[in-house]
PDB file of C-alpha atoms in Angstrom:
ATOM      1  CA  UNK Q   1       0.000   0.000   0.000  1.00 67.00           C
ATOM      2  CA  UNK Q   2       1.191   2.965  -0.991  1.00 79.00           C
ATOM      3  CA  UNK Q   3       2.080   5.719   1.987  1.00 89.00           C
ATOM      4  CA  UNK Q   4       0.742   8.405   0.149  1.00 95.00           C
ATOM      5  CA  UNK Q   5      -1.911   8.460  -2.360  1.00 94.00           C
ATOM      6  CA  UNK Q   6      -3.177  11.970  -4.225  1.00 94.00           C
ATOM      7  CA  UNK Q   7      -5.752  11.790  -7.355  1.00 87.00           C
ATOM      8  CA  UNK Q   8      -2.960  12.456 -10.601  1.00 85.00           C
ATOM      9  CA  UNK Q   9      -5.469  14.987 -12.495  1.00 85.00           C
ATOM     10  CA  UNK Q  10      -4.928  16.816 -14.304  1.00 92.00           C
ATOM     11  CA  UNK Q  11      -7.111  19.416 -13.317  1.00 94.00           C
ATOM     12  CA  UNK Q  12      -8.253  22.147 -16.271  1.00 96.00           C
ATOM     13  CA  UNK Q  13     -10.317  25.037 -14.855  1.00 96.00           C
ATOM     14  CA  UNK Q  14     -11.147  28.158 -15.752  1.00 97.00           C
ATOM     15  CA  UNK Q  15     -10.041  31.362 -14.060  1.00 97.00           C
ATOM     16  CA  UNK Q  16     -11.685  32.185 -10.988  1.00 97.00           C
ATOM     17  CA  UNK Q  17     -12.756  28.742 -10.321  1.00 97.00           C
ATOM     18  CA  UNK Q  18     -12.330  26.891  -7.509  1.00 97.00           C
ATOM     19  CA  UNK Q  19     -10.446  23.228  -7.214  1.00 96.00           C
ATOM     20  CA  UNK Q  20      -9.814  21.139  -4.538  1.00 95.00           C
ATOM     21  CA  UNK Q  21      -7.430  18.338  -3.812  1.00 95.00           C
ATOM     22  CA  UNK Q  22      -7.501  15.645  -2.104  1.00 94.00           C
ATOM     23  CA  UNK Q  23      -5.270  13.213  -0.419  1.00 95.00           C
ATOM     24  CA  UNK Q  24      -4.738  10.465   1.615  1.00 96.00           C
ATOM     25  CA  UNK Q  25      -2.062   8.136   3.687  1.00 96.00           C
ATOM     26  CA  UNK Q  26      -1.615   4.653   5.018  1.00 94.00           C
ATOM     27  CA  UNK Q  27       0.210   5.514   8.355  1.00 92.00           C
ATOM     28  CA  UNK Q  28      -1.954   6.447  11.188  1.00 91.00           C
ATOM     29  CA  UNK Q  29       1.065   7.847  13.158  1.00 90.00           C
ATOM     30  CA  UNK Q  30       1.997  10.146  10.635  1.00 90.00           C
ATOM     31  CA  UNK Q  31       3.148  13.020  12.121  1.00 86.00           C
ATOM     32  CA  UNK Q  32       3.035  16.198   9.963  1.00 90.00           C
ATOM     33  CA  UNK Q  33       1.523  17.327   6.820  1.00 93.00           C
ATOM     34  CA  UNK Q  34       1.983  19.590   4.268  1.00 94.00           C
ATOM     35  CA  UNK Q  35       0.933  20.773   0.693  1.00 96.00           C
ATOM     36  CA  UNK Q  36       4.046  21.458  -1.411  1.00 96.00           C
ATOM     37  CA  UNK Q  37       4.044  23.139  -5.130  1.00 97.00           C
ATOM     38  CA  UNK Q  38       6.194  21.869  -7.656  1.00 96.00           C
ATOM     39  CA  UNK Q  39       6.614  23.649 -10.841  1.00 95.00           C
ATOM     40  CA  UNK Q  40       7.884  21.357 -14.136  1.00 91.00           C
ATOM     41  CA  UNK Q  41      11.652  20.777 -14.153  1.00 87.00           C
ATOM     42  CA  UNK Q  42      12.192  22.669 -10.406  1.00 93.00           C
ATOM     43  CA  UNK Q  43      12.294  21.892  -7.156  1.00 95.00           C
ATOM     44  CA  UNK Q  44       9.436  21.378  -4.783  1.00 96.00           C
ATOM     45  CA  UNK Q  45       8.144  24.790  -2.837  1.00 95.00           C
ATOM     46  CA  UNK Q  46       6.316  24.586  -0.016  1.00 93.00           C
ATOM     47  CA  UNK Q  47       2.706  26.212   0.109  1.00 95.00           C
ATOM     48  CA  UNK Q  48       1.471  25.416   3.546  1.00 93.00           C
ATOM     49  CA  UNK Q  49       1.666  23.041   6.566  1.00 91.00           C
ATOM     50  CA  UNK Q  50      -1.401  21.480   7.241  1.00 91.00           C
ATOM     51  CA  UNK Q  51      -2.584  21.490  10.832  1.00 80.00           C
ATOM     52  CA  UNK Q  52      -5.315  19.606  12.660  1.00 81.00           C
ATOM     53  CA  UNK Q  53      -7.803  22.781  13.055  1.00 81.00           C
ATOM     54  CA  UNK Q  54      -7.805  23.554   9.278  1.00 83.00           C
ATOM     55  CA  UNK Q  55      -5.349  26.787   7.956  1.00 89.00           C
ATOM     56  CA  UNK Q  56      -6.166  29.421   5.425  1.00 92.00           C
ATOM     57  CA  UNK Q  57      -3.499  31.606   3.310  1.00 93.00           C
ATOM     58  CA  UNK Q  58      -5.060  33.630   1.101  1.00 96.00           C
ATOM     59  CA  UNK Q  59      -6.623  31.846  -1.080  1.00 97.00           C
ATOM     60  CA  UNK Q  60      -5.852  28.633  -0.146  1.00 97.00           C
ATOM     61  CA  UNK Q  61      -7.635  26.324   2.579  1.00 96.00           C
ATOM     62  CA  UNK Q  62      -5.887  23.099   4.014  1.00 95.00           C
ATOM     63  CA  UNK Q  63      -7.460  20.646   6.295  1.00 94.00           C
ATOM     64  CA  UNK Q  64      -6.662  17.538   7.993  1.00 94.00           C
ATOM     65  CA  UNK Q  65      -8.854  14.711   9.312  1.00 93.00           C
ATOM     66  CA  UNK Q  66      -6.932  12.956  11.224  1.00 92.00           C
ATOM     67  CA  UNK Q  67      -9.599  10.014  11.956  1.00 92.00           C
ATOM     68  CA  UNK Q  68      -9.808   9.133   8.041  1.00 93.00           C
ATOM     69  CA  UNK Q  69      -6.161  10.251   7.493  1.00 94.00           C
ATOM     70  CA  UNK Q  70      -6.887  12.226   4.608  1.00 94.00           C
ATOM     71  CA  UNK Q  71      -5.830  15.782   3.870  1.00 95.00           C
ATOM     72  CA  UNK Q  72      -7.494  18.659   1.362  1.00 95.00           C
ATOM     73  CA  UNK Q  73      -6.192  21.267  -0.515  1.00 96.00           C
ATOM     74  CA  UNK Q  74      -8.984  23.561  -1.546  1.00 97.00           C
ATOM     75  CA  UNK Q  75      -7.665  26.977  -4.011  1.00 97.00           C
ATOM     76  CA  UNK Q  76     -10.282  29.645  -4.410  1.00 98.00           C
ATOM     77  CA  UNK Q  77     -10.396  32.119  -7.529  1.00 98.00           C
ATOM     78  CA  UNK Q  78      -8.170  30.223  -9.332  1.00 98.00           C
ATOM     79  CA  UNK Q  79      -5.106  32.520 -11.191  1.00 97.00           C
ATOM     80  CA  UNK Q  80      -2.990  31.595 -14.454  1.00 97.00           C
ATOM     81  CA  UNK Q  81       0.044  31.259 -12.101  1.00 97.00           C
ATOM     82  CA  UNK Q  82      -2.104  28.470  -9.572  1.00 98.00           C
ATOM     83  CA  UNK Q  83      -0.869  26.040 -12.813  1.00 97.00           C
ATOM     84  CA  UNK Q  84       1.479  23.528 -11.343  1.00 97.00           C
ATOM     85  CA  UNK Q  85       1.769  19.925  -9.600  1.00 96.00           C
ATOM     86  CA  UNK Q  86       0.545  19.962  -6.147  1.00 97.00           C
ATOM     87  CA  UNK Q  87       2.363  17.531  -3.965  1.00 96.00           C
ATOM     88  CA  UNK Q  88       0.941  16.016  -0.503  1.00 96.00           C
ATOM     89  CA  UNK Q  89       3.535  15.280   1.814  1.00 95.00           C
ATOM     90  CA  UNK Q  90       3.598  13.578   4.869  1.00 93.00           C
ATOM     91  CA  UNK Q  91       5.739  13.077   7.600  1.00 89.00           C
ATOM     92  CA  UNK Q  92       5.829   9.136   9.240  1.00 86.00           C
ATOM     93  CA  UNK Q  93       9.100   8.643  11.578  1.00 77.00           C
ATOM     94  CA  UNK Q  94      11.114  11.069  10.151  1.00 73.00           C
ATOM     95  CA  UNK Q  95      10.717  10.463   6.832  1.00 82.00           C
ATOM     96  CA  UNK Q  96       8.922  12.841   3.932  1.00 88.00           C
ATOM     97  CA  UNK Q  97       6.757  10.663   2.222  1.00 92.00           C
ATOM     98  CA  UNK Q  98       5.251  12.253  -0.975  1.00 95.00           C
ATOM     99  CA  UNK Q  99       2.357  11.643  -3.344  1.00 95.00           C
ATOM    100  CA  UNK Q 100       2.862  11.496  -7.078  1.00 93.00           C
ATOM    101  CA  UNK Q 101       1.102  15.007  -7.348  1.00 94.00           C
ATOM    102  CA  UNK Q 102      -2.218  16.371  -8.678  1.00 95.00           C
ATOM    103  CA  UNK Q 103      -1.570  18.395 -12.360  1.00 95.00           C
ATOM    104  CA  UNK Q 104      -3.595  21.851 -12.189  1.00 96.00           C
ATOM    105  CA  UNK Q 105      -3.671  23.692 -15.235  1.00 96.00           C
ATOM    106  CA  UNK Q 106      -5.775  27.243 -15.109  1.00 97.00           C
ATOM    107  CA  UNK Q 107      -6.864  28.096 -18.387  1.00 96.00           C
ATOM    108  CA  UNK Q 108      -7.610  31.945 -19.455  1.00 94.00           C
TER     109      UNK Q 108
ATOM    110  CA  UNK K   1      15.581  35.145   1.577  1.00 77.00           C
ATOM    111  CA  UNK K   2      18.038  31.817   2.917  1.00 80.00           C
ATOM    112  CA  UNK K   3      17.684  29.620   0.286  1.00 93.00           C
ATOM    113  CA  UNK K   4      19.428  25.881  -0.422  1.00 96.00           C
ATOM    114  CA  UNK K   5      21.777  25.812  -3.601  1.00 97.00           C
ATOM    115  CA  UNK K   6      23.258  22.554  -5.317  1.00 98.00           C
ATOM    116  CA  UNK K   7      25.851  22.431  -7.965  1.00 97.00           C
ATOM    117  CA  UNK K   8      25.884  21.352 -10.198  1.00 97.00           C
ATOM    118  CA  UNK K   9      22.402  22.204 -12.725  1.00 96.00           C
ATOM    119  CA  UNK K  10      23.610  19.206 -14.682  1.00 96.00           C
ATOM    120  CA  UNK K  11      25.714  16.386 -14.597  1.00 97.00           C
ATOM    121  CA  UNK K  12      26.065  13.572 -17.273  1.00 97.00           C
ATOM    122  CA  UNK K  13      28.744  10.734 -16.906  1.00 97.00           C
ATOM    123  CA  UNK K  14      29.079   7.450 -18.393  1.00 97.00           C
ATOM    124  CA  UNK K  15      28.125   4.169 -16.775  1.00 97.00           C
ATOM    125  CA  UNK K  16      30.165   3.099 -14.131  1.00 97.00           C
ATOM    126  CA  UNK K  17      31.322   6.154 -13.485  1.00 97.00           C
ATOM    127  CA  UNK K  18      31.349   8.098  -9.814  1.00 97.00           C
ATOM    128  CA  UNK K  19      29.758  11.412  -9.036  1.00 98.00           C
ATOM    129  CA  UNK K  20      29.732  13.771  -6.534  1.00 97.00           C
ATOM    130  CA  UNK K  21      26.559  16.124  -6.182  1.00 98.00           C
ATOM    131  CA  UNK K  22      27.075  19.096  -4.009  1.00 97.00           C
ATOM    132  CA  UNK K  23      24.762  21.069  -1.962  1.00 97.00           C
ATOM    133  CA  UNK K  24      24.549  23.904   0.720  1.00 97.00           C
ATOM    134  CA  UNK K  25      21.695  23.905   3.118  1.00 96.00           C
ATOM    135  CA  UNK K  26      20.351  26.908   4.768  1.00 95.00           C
ATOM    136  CA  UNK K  27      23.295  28.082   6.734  1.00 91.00           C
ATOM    137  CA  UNK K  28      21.367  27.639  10.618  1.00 90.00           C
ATOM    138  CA  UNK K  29      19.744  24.286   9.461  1.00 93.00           C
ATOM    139  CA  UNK K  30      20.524  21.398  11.123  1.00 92.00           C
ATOM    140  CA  UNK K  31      19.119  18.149   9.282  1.00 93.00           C
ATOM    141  CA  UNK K  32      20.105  17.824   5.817  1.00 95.00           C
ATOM    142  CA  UNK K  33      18.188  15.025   3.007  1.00 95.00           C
ATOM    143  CA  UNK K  34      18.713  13.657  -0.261  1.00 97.00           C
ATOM    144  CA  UNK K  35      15.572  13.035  -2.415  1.00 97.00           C
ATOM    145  CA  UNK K  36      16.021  11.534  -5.984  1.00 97.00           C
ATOM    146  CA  UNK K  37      12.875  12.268  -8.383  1.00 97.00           C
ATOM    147  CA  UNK K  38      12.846  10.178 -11.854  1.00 96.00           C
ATOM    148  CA  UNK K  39      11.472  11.698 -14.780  1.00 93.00           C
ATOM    149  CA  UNK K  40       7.613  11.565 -14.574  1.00 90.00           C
ATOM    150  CA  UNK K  41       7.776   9.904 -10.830  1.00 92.00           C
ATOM    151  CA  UNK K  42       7.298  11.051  -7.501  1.00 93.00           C
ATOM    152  CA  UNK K  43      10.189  12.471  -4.811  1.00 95.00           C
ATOM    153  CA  UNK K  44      11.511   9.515  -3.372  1.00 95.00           C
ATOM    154  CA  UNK K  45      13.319   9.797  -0.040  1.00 94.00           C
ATOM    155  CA  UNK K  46      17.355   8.375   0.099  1.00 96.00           C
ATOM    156  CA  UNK K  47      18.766   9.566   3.189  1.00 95.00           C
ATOM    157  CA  UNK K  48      18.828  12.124   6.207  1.00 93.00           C
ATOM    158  CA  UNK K  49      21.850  13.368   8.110  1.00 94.00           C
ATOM    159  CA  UNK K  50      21.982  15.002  11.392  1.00 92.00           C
ATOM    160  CA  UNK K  51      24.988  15.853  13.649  1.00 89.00           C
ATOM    161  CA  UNK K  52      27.785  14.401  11.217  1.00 90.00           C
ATOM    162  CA  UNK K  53      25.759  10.914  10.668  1.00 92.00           C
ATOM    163  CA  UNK K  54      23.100   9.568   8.429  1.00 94.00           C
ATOM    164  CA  UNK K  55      19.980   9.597  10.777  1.00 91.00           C
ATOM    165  CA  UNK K  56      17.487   8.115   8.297  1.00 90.00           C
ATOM    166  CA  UNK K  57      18.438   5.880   4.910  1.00 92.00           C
ATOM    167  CA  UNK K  58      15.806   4.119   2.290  1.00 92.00           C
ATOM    168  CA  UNK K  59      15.810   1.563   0.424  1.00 92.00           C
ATOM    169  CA  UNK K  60      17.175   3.038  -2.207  1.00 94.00           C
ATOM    170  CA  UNK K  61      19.953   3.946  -0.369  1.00 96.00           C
ATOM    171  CA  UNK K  62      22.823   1.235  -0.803  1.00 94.00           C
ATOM    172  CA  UNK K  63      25.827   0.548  -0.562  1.00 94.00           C
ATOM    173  CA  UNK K  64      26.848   2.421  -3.822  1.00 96.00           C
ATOM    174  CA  UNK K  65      25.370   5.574  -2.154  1.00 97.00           C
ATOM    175  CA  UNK K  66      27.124   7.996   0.411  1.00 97.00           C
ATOM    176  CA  UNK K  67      26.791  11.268   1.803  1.00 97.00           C
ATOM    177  CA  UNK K  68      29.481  13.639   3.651  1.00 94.00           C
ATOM    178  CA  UNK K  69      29.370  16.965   5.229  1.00 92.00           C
ATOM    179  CA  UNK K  70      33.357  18.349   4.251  1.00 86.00           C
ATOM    180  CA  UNK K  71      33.163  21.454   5.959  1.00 87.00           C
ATOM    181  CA  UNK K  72      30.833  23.232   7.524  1.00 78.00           C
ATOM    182  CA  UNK K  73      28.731  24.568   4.937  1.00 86.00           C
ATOM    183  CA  UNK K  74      28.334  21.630   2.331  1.00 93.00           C
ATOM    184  CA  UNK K  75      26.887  18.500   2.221  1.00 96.00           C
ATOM    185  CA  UNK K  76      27.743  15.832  -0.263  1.00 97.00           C
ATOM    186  CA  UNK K  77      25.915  12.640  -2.117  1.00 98.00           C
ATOM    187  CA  UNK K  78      28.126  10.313  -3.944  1.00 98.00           C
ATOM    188  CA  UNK K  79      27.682   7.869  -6.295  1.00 97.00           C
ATOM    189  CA  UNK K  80      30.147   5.328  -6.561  1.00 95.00           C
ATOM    190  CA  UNK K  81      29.366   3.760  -9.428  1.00 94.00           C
ATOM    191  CA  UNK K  82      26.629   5.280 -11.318  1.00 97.00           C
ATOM    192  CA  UNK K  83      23.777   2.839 -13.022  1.00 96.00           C
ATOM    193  CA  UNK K  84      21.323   3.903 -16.293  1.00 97.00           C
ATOM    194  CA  UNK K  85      18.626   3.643 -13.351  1.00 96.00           C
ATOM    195  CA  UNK K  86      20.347   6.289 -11.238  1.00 97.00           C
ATOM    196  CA  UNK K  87      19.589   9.176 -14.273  1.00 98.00           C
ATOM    197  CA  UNK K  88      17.068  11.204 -12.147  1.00 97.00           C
ATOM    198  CA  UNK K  89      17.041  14.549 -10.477  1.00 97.00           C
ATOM    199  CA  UNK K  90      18.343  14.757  -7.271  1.00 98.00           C
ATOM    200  CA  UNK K  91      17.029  17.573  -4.928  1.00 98.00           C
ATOM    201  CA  UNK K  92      18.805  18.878  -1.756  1.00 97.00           C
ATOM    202  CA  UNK K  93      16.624  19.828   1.511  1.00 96.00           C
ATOM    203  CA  UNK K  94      17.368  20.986   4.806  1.00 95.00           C
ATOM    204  CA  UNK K  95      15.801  21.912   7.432  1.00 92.00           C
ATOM    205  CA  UNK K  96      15.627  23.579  11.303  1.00 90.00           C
ATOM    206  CA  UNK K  97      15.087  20.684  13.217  1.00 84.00           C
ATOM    207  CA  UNK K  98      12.646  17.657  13.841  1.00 76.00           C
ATOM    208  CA  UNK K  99      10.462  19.513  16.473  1.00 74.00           C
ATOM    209  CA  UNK K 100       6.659  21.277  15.347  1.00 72.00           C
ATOM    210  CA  UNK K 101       6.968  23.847  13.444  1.00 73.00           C
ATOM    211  CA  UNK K 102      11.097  23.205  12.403  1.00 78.00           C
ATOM    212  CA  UNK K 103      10.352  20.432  10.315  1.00 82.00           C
ATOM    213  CA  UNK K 104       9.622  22.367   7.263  1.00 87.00           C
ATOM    214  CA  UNK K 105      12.244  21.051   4.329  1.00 91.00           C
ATOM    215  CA  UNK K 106      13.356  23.521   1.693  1.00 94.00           C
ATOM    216  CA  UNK K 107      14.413  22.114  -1.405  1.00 96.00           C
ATOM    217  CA  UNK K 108      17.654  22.918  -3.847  1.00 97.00           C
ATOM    218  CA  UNK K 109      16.823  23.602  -7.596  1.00 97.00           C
ATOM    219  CA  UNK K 110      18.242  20.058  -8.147  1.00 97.00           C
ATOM    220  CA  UNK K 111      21.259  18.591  -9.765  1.00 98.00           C
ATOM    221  CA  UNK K 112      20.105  16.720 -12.838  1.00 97.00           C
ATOM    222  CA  UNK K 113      21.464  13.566 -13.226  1.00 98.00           C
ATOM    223  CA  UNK K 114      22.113  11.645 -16.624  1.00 98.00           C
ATOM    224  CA  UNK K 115      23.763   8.243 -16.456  1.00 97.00           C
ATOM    225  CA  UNK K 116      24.815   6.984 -20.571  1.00 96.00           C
TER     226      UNK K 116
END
């Protein structure tokens, strides 16, 4: 079973829409979480730690339920520049486990 | 903004062949990882180092792998002798600690990796 499991995509919305992502992982001792953006050819970035009680930035929304050990990634008004591969990433004993990524393209 | 560089951007070598890929964490980091990404695949964990020893290793981290930290600013992955399987890129992270909240990793741009 795989640690991490995210839904590939891709994604194509419009502008202004709004997407979510979800994810989900095998280790119920898991013990941090984050949403990390990676952009073709570079190096993941991170976009926000995830944290039991839910976190907003901006425009973005994580949650974790700890109980179903899945995490969300919900992006409101969707810009041109939101196009990348989102990566869920979780933390089990020390170790970054990460999900193959969900493709988001935003299309004019 | 501190940021994590590797050198170098590319690296191609013949089979067989050992390579060094170089990196320099965020200068008041403490933990330092290797990931390795293949073309079209996920980041896969190798290895994490902490106070001058490998903490963590993966599977994929064998005996033809090794990391060093030279001096005190860079941090090393070698590859004895490189395999076609080992062309991937290989990202750089460090971060603050393992505590809430200092866990975050930062990545390196990568060194891209091609094995003929």
């Amino acid at each position: 079973r795989k640690e991490v499991e995210q839904d590939p995509g891709p994604f194509n919305v419009p502008e202004g829409a709004t997407v979510a992502f979800n994810c989900t992982y095998s280790n119920s001792a898991s013990q941090s979480f984050f949403w990390y953006r990676q952009d073709c050819r570079k190096e993941p970035k991170l976009l926000m730690s995830v944290y039991s009680s839910g976190n907003e930035d901006g425009r973005f929304t994580a949650q974790l339920n700890r109980a179903s050990q899945y995490i969300s990634l919900l992006i409101r008004d969707s810009k041109l520049s939101d196009s990348a591969t989102y990566l869920c990433v979780v933390n089990t004993g020390n170790q970054f486990y990460f999900g193959t990524g969900t493709s988001l393209t935003v299309i004019p | 903004e501190p940021e994590v560089t590797q050198t170098p951007s590319h690296q191609v070598t013949q089979m067989g062949q050992e390579v060094i890929l170089r990196c320099v964490p965020i200068s008041n980091h403490l933990y330092f990882y290797w990931y390795r990404q293949i073309l079209g695949q996920k980041v896969e964990f190798l290895v994490s180092f902490y106070n001058n020893e490998i903490s963590e290793k993966s599977e994929i981290f064998d005996d033809q792998f090794s990391v060093e930290r030279p001096d005190g600013s860079n941090f090393t992955l070698k590859i004895r002798s490189t395999k076609l399987e080992d062309s991937a890129m290989y990202f750089c992270a460090s971060s603050e600690g393992k505590a809430e909240g200092e866990e975050t990793q930062y990545f390196g741009p990568g060194t891209r990796l091609l094995v003929l």
